[in-house]
Amino acid sequence: MLYVMVKLRCFFLLLFTLLFSSALLWAQSADQLYAGGRQAFTDGLWQTASSQFSRLLREYPEDLRADSAAYMGAVAYYNDGEYQNAIDVLVLFPRRYPDSPWNQRVAYWEGLARYEKDDWSRAASAFEKQTRITEDRTYRERSLLYLGACWENLDNLESAERIYTTLIDEGRDRDLIARAVFRLGQIRLSDKRPDEALDAFTLMAYDYSSSPLAVDIEYWIAESRRRMGQDEKALDSYRNFLSTVYSSPYRSFALLEAARLASNARYDDEALAYLDLRDEERSPGPDEGKPSVLRIRAASYMRTGQISEARSAYTGILKDPLDDDEAQTAAFNLAQTWLGGSSVLSAVPYLEQAGNGPDGRISADSLYLAGTILLHSGNSRGVVVLERFASENPQDNRREEALRLAVKSWRDENDSNRAVEVLNLLVRDYPQSENAPSYLFLRGEIALESGDSSSALRDYGRITREYNDSDYALESNSRIGFIYSDRKEFVRAAGYYQAAADLAGGVHGGEKGRRALYSTAVAYLNGGRADDAVRLFDSLVQSEPSGPWSVEAAFHMGEALYDMEDYPAARRAYEITTRYGDSDWVFEAFYGIGWTWFRELNWGKAAGGFNKAADAAVNSEQKARALYRVGLSLASEGNWENALTFYDKALSPMVGNWREEALYQKSWALLNLNRLDEAGETAGMMADEFPDSELPPDLPFRMGENAMKAGEYAEAVLWYDRCRNDFPDSDIAVQADLRGALAVRAGGDAGAAAERYGAWVVRRPDNPGAASAARSWAEALKAAGNPDAASEALKQVSSLDTGNNSLSSPIVLAWARIMGIPPESRELLENLAGDESLPSAERAEALLLTAHRYRMDGSTERSRQLYEVLIRDVPGRIGAEAQEGVARSFAEEGKPDEAAEAYLAVPYLFPEQTDLVSRALREAERLYREAGREDEADKIHSRIQ
């Protein structure tokens, strides 16, 4: 144990010795810290220097050398790349050390730090501040240079140019001035002022040739001259640069530009030499100047007769041409390198490409060569090329034939647009040709096929005017009639159809004449001139009942007479169709006969007509459609059972776009037979087959509406509930839910109605009808008079997050009335009364109940103020109740005379409120009798109805 204690004492003694030694070792005086920092600063040990100066400022902030420590620390931070630390020190320096001489340089170093952080705007502010300190010219000139650079980085070239000019005019440091001159030249060059840039670069070359920036100055002089358009002088400058500067980032650019200028001057060997030298010196990797190199090489190779090399170069140019002119020339020249050899077809793509170029001469030669080569090789595409050649060379003797071949080719390939383009040339350039009418007609046909009826009208009309004796005149009139019919200009169309009929001979003009006359009648019918249509239809039928277009005429005559509601005459026309028409027409005719009886409400004969149509049907859809109409006819006379039989026959083939309606009608018949389960199954089938149908929920809803009209409210509720439960996601189910509440209310159960209205509103607070439903809810609550129900309704509506009082207002008012306007209601009522978004009637009622509450609380004066507002501004029952409230307030204050007078004012102010008038007169009579004024009480009694 003693040994352990001795060991512990030795340990603590050693620990104390170490701690004391460390304190002596790390404790440094201000002189030591400053001297250490200064030495580190001198040796370029920036991190050590900033650390020493930072400790000095932290441990000896009041030291007289603190400003120097802070300044040198900031500079050390900058040199060490810790720019933000430098900025943090420099920004606060002037305020901490306002008398320090280092303030003459602080802005400069702040600007440098911000410059390094790309904070150009704040750096510019700092440098600008430094330039205003004129005592130290060195720092001012450096700041000017950096300020100009900041403005350049901020794209404020005008300010940058002004700053550089100031430095050049006022500076003494030749290195800084040289830099300013160089930047000035760069700004002017980028600002598209090469003549001014040339002045700056020339000044640099002569006055500051010893500057490192002057090494490449001959290149910038060449660039300036090139942009000025002085190509020969620019080439000389490039030559000087290339012959004196062998290591420069601009040498590759200089070689390329020198080659371009040499090639343009037809110094092809020199140009190629420059490009070869450029290739030798260029580092591996992508070459941005490759397109320019190819253009220069191609031109020089072609001029020096190096065909293989030229082909390679032109191939490269075509991959990325400078413009359309260059692409055309390159393609044509490249094609020439293939002509005369065995691979002549290789020239065709390039000839076609050249044919698309802007130079007409090259284009014509290219197209002619390409078309000839393709035709000789058996390629039908040669017609396309020759068609282009013909269209672009109007004096060629082969032009019309070439264009005719082109039209045929494009029509065979179903290229209507190209066919029309060629036809336009034929119509325009060959009006005297014997084929001119055919060109116009064919162009009209193509236009009509493509939906351009206006263009078709022009061509057909021109035929009828200029070539009326040709075989195309009759068809042109018919086509014009068709176009105007399509435009719904039916009467106008009829005129052209009539002209076609006259050219063909009318009813005695064979198929063409009768067809044109039939078309005339149809146009009149569609144009509302049914009498004229019937007349022409009848002429066709009477002239030859079984002849061409007579059956169609008889049927459409029946349709016209049907629309004119001359049903007996329509039936006679339909019967002619049934005698002479084929099976399709027979069906439609019997179907039409059925409709004539249907319109005359002769349900039995209508069913018979539709039955005959079913027997004449040629396909399952026609038969099913006719059987459906049989069922509908039977249902119309209340024969639901037989109607169901035909509905089932019609629906069994599963065809027809009327199936949805038929399923609906079947369900309706089942509902009327009280076969509810089957009706529901049928409605389900309709919903499955037509998921977007809105008809299934309409069935129970419609039954509910019928029950409502009959006053059978309990049954109506059942149907509305069925609609809601069976089709919960439909819009009509939402309406049915609301109608169910109304039916319950109409049935006399106001409490149950209130529950339904409440549930509807709570489930659909965002529904456009929610506010109206809330008012119905409130009315039902008031009618039920159940305080518990009213309180629950208030809780429910208060839990809704609607953002306004439109839903809660009616419920609050109803609750307040039912509960006798409890004290806690006043705040709610005042809130409603002040809500200008609510209807004025609800705000007025809220104000009335608020006034009642004030009166009940004994604040009769306040209540009368509110009553007076209502009496003055709100007519009707609310105003009358307010007047009654004034009377009651006087009575409660023990002022019977004033109360009686207030009651007597009700009949004068609100005579239409008869129940309140009677109540007010009785109250006034009572007050007079209690006061012993029997005569006056008797007079009032005589006025009570």
Short mmCIF file of C-alpha atoms in Angstrom, two decimals, residues 232-423:
data_model
loop_
_atom_site.label_atom_id
_atom_site.label_comp_id
_atom_site.label_asym_id
_atom_site.label_seq_id
_atom_site.Cartn_x
_atom_site.Cartn_y
_atom_site.Cartn_z
CA GLU A 232 -2.33 41.28 -98.76
CA LYS A 233 -1.01 43.26 -95.78
CA ALA A 234 -2.51 40.72 -93.40
CA LEU A 235 -0.73 37.91 -95.28
CA ASP A 236 2.56 39.77 -94.98
CA SER A 237 2.01 40.15 -91.22
CA TYR A 238 1.22 36.46 -90.89
CA ARG A 239 4.42 35.68 -92.84
CA ASN A 240 6.42 37.89 -90.46
CA PHE A 241 4.87 36.25 -87.43
CA LEU A 242 5.42 32.71 -88.72
CA SER A 243 9.01 33.42 -89.68
CA THR A 244 9.93 34.87 -86.27
CA VAL A 245 7.76 33.11 -83.70
CA TYR A 246 8.01 29.35 -83.56
CA SER A 247 6.39 28.67 -80.20
CA SER A 248 3.07 30.38 -79.65
CA PRO A 249 -0.54 29.33 -78.92
CA TYR A 250 -1.50 31.41 -81.96
CA ARG A 251 0.84 29.75 -84.45
CA SER A 252 -1.72 27.15 -85.56
CA PHE A 253 -4.32 29.87 -86.16
CA ALA A 254 -1.77 31.96 -88.02
CA LEU A 255 -0.84 29.06 -90.32
CA LEU A 256 -4.51 28.45 -91.13
CA GLU A 257 -5.29 32.10 -91.85
CA ALA A 258 -2.11 32.51 -93.88
CA ALA A 259 -3.07 29.47 -95.94
CA ARG A 260 -6.57 30.86 -96.50
CA LEU A 261 -5.27 34.23 -97.66
CA ALA A 262 -2.63 32.61 -99.86
CA SER A 263 -5.21 30.33 -101.48
CA ASN A 264 -7.55 33.26 -102.12
CA ALA A 265 -4.64 35.03 -103.79
CA ARG A 266 -3.99 31.90 -105.92
CA TYR A 267 -0.66 31.20 -104.17
CA ASP A 268 -1.69 27.54 -104.05
CA ASP A 269 1.72 26.02 -103.39
CA GLU A 270 2.31 28.46 -100.53
CA ALA A 271 -1.16 27.71 -99.12
CA LEU A 272 -0.58 23.97 -99.22
CA ALA A 273 2.83 24.42 -97.62
CA TYR A 274 1.28 26.32 -94.72
CA LEU A 275 -1.32 23.58 -94.22
CA ASP A 276 1.31 20.84 -94.35
CA LEU A 277 3.39 22.71 -91.78
CA ARG A 278 0.29 23.12 -89.62
CA ASP A 279 -0.39 19.37 -89.76
CA GLU A 280 3.20 18.63 -88.74
CA GLU A 281 3.12 20.99 -85.76
CA ARG A 282 -0.42 20.26 -84.53
CA SER A 283 -0.79 18.19 -81.39
CA PRO A 284 -2.90 15.01 -81.50
CA GLY A 285 -6.61 15.49 -80.80
CA PRO A 286 -9.69 17.12 -82.34
CA ASP A 287 -9.00 19.80 -84.93
CA GLU A 288 -11.51 22.64 -84.89
CA GLY A 289 -9.98 24.08 -88.04
CA LYS A 290 -10.41 20.91 -90.08
CA PRO A 291 -13.37 22.21 -92.16
CA SER A 292 -11.39 25.30 -93.17
CA VAL A 293 -8.35 23.17 -93.98
CA LEU A 294 -10.44 21.00 -96.28
CA ARG A 295 -11.87 23.99 -98.15
CA ILE A 296 -8.45 25.49 -98.72
CA ARG A 297 -6.90 22.19 -99.80
CA ALA A 298 -9.79 21.36 -102.16
CA ALA A 299 -9.54 24.66 -104.00
CA SER A 300 -5.77 24.47 -104.33
CA TYR A 301 -5.76 20.78 -105.32
CA MET A 302 -8.38 21.41 -107.99
CA ARG A 303 -6.44 24.32 -109.45
CA THR A 304 -3.19 22.33 -109.48
CA GLY A 305 -4.81 19.25 -111.11
CA GLN A 306 -4.43 16.84 -108.21
CA ILE A 307 -7.80 15.05 -108.84
CA SER A 308 -7.53 12.24 -106.34
CA GLU A 309 -6.56 14.62 -103.56
CA ALA A 310 -9.30 17.05 -104.66
CA ARG A 311 -11.91 14.25 -104.51
CA SER A 312 -10.89 13.46 -100.97
CA ALA A 313 -10.99 17.11 -99.96
CA TYR A 314 -14.39 17.79 -101.61
CA THR A 315 -15.80 14.72 -99.88
CA GLY A 316 -14.71 16.21 -96.56
CA ILE A 317 -16.22 19.60 -97.44
CA LEU A 318 -19.60 18.06 -98.26
CA LYS A 319 -19.81 16.67 -94.75
CA ASP A 320 -19.93 20.21 -93.37
CA PRO A 321 -20.24 22.88 -96.10
CA LEU A 322 -19.94 26.55 -95.34
CA ASP A 323 -23.09 27.48 -97.29
CA ASP A 324 -25.30 26.29 -100.16
CA ASP A 325 -23.04 27.80 -102.83
CA GLU A 326 -20.03 25.95 -101.52
CA ALA A 327 -22.00 22.71 -101.19
CA GLN A 328 -23.25 22.94 -104.80
CA THR A 329 -19.84 23.70 -106.27
CA ALA A 330 -18.15 21.00 -104.20
CA ALA A 331 -20.78 18.41 -105.15
CA PHE A 332 -20.56 19.27 -108.88
CA ASN A 333 -16.73 19.24 -108.85
CA LEU A 334 -16.71 15.98 -106.92
CA ALA A 335 -19.07 14.45 -109.52
CA GLN A 336 -16.70 15.52 -112.31
CA THR A 337 -13.96 13.39 -110.77
CA TRP A 338 -16.15 10.30 -111.38
CA LEU A 339 -17.20 11.01 -114.95
CA GLY A 340 -15.43 9.16 -117.77
CA GLY A 341 -14.73 6.09 -115.69
CA SER A 342 -16.44 2.80 -114.95
CA SER A 343 -18.05 4.12 -111.74
CA VAL A 344 -20.11 6.80 -113.43
CA LEU A 345 -23.17 6.07 -111.24
CA SER A 346 -21.13 7.29 -108.28
CA ALA A 347 -21.49 10.78 -109.71
CA VAL A 348 -25.32 10.78 -109.59
CA PRO A 349 -25.83 11.55 -105.87
CA TYR A 350 -23.46 14.49 -106.12
CA LEU A 351 -25.08 15.74 -109.34
CA GLU A 352 -28.48 15.61 -107.69
CA GLN A 353 -27.10 17.44 -104.69
CA ALA A 354 -25.64 20.09 -106.97
CA GLY A 355 -29.01 20.31 -108.73
CA ASN A 356 -30.47 21.64 -105.48
CA GLY A 357 -27.98 24.48 -105.26
CA PRO A 358 -28.53 28.18 -105.89
CA ASP A 359 -26.49 28.52 -109.13
CA GLY A 360 -28.91 27.96 -112.02
CA ARG A 361 -26.28 27.04 -114.59
CA ILE A 362 -24.64 24.41 -112.40
CA SER A 363 -28.06 23.12 -111.34
CA ALA A 364 -29.25 22.67 -114.95
CA ASP A 365 -26.08 20.87 -116.01
CA SER A 366 -26.22 18.65 -112.93
CA LEU A 367 -29.85 17.66 -113.41
CA TYR A 368 -29.41 16.94 -117.10
CA LEU A 369 -26.35 14.77 -116.45
CA ALA A 370 -27.98 12.94 -113.54
CA GLY A 371 -31.21 12.26 -115.45
CA THR A 372 -29.34 10.98 -118.49
CA ILE A 373 -27.12 8.70 -116.42
CA LEU A 374 -30.11 7.26 -114.50
CA LEU A 375 -32.17 6.64 -117.63
CA HIS A 376 -29.31 4.89 -119.38
CA SER A 377 -28.86 2.71 -116.30
CA GLY A 378 -32.56 1.70 -116.32
CA ASN A 379 -33.49 3.60 -113.16
CA SER A 380 -37.00 5.10 -113.36
CA ARG A 381 -35.92 7.86 -111.03
CA GLY A 382 -34.43 9.48 -114.08
CA VAL A 383 -37.95 10.70 -114.92
CA VAL A 384 -37.99 12.64 -111.67
CA VAL A 385 -34.70 14.28 -112.45
CA LEU A 386 -35.67 15.09 -116.04
CA GLU A 387 -38.99 16.51 -114.80
CA ARG A 388 -37.02 18.91 -112.66
CA PHE A 389 -34.78 19.70 -115.55
CA ALA A 390 -37.82 20.45 -117.73
CA SER A 391 -39.50 22.63 -115.11
CA GLU A 392 -36.35 24.65 -114.55
CA ASN A 393 -35.48 25.00 -118.24
CA PRO A 394 -38.65 26.25 -119.99
CA GLN A 395 -37.09 26.56 -123.48
CA ASP A 396 -36.19 22.90 -123.81
CA ASN A 397 -37.98 21.18 -126.74
CA ARG A 398 -38.66 18.04 -124.73
CA ARG A 399 -40.38 19.93 -121.95
CA GLU A 400 -44.09 19.05 -122.41
CA GLU A 401 -43.44 15.36 -122.97
CA ALA A 402 -41.08 15.25 -120.01
CA LEU A 403 -43.73 16.89 -117.84
CA ARG A 404 -46.42 14.47 -119.04
CA LEU A 405 -44.18 11.54 -118.14
CA ALA A 406 -43.52 13.12 -114.77
CA VAL A 407 -47.24 13.50 -114.03
CA LYS A 408 -47.84 9.84 -114.84
CA SER A 409 -44.90 8.79 -112.68
CA TRP A 410 -46.03 10.82 -109.66
CA ARG A 411 -49.61 9.58 -109.99
CA ASP A 412 -48.36 5.99 -110.12
CA GLU A 413 -46.41 6.64 -106.93
CA ASN A 414 -49.44 8.36 -105.29
CA ASP A 415 -47.51 11.59 -104.90
CA SER A 416 -50.30 14.06 -105.59
CA ASN A 417 -48.35 17.14 -104.58
CA ARG A 418 -45.59 16.54 -107.09
CA ALA A 419 -48.14 15.66 -109.79
CA VAL A 420 -49.94 18.96 -109.18
CA GLU A 421 -46.68 20.89 -109.38
CA VAL A 422 -46.03 19.49 -112.84
CA LEU A 423 -49.65 19.95 -113.93
#
